[in-house]
Coordinates of C-alpha atoms in Angstrom, one line a residue:
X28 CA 0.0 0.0 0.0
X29 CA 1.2 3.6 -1.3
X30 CA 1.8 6.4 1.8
X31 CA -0.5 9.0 1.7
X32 CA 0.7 11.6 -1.9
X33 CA 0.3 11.9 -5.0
X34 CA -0.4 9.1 -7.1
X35 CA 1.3 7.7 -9.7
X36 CA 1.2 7.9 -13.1
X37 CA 0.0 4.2 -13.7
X38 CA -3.0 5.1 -11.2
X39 CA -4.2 7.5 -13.1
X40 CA -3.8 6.4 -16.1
X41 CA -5.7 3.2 -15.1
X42 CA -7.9 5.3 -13.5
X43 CA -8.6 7.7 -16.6
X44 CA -8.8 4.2 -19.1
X45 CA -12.0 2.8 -16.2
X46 CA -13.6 5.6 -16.3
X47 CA -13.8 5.9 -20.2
X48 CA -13.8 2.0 -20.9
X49 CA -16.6 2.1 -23.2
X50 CA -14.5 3.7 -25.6
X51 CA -11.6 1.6 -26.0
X52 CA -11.2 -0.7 -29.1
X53 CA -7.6 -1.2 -30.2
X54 CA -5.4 -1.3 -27.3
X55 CA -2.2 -1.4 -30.0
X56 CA 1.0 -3.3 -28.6
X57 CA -0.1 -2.4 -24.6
X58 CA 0.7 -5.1 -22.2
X59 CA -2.7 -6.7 -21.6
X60 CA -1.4 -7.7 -17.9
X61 CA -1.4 -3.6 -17.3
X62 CA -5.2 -3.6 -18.4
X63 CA -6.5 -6.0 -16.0
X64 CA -7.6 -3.8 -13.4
X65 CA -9.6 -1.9 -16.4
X66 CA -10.6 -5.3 -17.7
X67 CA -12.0 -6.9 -15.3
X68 CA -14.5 -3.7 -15.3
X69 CA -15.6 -4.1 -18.9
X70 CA -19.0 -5.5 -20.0
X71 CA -19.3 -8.4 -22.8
X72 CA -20.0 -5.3 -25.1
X73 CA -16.4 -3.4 -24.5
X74 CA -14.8 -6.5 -24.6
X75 CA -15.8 -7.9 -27.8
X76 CA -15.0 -3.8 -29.3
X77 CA -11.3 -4.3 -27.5
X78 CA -10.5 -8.0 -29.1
X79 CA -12.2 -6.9 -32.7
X80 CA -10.3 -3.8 -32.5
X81 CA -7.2 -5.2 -31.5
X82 CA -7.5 -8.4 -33.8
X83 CA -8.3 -5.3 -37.1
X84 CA -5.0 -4.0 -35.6
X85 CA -3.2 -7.7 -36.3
X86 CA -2.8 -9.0 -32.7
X87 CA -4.5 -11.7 -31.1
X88 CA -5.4 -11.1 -27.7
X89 CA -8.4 -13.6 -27.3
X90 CA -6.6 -16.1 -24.8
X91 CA -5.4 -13.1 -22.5
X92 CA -9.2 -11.6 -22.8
X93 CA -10.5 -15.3 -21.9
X94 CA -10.7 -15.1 -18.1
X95 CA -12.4 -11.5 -18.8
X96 CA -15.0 -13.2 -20.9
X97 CA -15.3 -16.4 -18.3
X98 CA -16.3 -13.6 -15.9
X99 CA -18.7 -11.5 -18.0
X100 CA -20.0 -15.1 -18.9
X101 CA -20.5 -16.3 -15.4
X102 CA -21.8 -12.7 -13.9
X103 CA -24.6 -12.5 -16.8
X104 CA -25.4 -16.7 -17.3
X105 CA -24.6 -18.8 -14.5
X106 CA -26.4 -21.7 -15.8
X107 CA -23.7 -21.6 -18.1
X108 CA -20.8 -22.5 -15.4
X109 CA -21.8 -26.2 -15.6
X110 CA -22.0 -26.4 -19.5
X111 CA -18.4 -24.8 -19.7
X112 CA -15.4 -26.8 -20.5
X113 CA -11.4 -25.7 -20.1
X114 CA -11.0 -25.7 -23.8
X115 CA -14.6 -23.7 -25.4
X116 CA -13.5 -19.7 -25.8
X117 CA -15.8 -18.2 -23.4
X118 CA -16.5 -15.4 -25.9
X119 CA -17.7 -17.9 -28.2
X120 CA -20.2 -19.7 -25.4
X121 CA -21.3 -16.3 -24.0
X122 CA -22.4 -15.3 -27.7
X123 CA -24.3 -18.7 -27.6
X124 CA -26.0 -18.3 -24.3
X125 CA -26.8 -14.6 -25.3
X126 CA -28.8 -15.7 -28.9
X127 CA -30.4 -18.9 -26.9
X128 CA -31.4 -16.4 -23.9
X129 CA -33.0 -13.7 -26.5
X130 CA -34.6 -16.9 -28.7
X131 CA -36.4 -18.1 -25.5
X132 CA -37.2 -14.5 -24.4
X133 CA -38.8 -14.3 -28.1
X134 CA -40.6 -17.7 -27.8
X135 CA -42.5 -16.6 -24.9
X136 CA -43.3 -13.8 -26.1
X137 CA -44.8 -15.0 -28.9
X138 CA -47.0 -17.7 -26.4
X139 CA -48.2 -15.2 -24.3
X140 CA -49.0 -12.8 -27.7
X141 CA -51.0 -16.1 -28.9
X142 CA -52.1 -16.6 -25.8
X143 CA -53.8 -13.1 -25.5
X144 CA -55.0 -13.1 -29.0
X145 CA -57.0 -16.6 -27.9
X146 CA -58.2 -14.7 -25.1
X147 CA -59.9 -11.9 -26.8
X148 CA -62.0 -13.9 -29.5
X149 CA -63.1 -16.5 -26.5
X150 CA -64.4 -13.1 -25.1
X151 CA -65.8 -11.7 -28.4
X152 CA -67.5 -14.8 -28.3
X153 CA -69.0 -14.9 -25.3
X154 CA -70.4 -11.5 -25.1
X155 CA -73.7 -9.7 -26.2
X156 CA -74.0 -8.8 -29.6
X157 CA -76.4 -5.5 -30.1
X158 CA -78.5 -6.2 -33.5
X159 CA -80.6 -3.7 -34.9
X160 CA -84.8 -4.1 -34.5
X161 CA -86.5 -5.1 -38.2
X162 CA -89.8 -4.3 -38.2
X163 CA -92.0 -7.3 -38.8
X164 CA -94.2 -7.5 -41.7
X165 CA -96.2 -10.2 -40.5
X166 CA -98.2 -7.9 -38.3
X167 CA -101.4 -6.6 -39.2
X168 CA -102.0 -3.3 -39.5
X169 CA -104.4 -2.3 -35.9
X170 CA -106.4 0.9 -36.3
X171 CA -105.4 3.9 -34.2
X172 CA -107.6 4.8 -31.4
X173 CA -107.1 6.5 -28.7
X174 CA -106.3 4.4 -25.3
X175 CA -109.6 5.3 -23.4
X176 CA -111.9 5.5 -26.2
X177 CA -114.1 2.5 -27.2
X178 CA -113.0 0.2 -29.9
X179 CA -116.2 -0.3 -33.1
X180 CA -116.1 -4.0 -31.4
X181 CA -116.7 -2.9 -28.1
X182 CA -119.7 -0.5 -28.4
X183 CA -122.4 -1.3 -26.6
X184 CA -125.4 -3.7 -28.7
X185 CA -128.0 -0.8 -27.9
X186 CA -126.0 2.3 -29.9
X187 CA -125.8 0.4 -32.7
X188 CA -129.5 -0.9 -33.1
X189 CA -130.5 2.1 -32.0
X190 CA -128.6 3.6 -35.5
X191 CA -129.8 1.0 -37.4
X192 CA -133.2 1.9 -36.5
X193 CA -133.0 5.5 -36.5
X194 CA -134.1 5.7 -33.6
X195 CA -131.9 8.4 -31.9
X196 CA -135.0 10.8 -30.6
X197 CA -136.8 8.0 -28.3

């Protein structure tokens, strides 16, 4: 452990390189031990842009990056920690894992899509449909009178002799 000062260069420069990891790609001819303490920081995204970088640039730093990736791998999958063996490149598993997680994320999805879709038209199904009165031509036609007012029918047998007859004055 440092005394209490200023520190040194290599602190802050590992310090500078953590706090603006995202943004490193090609780390050139740097000693990958010096990185470690930024590595072991990075996510599977940064990693993949430092070994793609680096590996444009003509080095091959994929089995110094390896324990990196057997982190990232174990941290984001560990399922995964029994399915590993000494000689698969983590990189190449975690890739795996990550397309089998976002198919499965996708296949239930698309149950529970299928599922709601099934949901709906059992409920269509069930409920009330409104449909529009027709008028029915099969009724007959029933004379408008008034509610209180007696129906020809229903007048009395005396009125209507009484008009046959003529009678109306006696």
């Amino acid at each position: 452990m440092r005394a209490v000062g200023a520190p040194s260069l290599e602190e802050i420069c590992v310090s500078t390189l953590t706090a603006y990891r995202r943004y490193l790609g090609d780390i050139g001819d740097a000693d990958v031990t010096l990185l470690h303490p930024v590595l072991t920081q990075c996510d599977a995204g940064v990693l993949s842009s430092i070994e793609d970088g680096t590996r444009d640039g003509g080095r091959d730093i994929r089995a110094d990056l390896q324990p990196h990736w057997k982190r990232v791998l174990l941290e984001t999958f560990p399922d995964w920690a029994t399915r590993l063996a000494d000689s698969m490149w983590c990189r190449d598993v975690f890739l795996n894992a990550e397309k089998e997680s976002t198919e499965k994320s996708a296949r239930i999805i698309a149950k529970v899509q299928k599922s709601l879709v099934e949901h709906r038209q059992a409920r269509q199904q069930r409920s009330v449909k409104v449909i529009a009165p027709q008028p029915r031509a099969h009724w007959k036609r029933r004379p408008s009178f008034p509610h209180n007012s007696p129906r020809p029918s229903a007048l009395n047998v005396r009125q209507r002799l009484v008009k046959k007859l003529k009678l109306e004055n006696r």
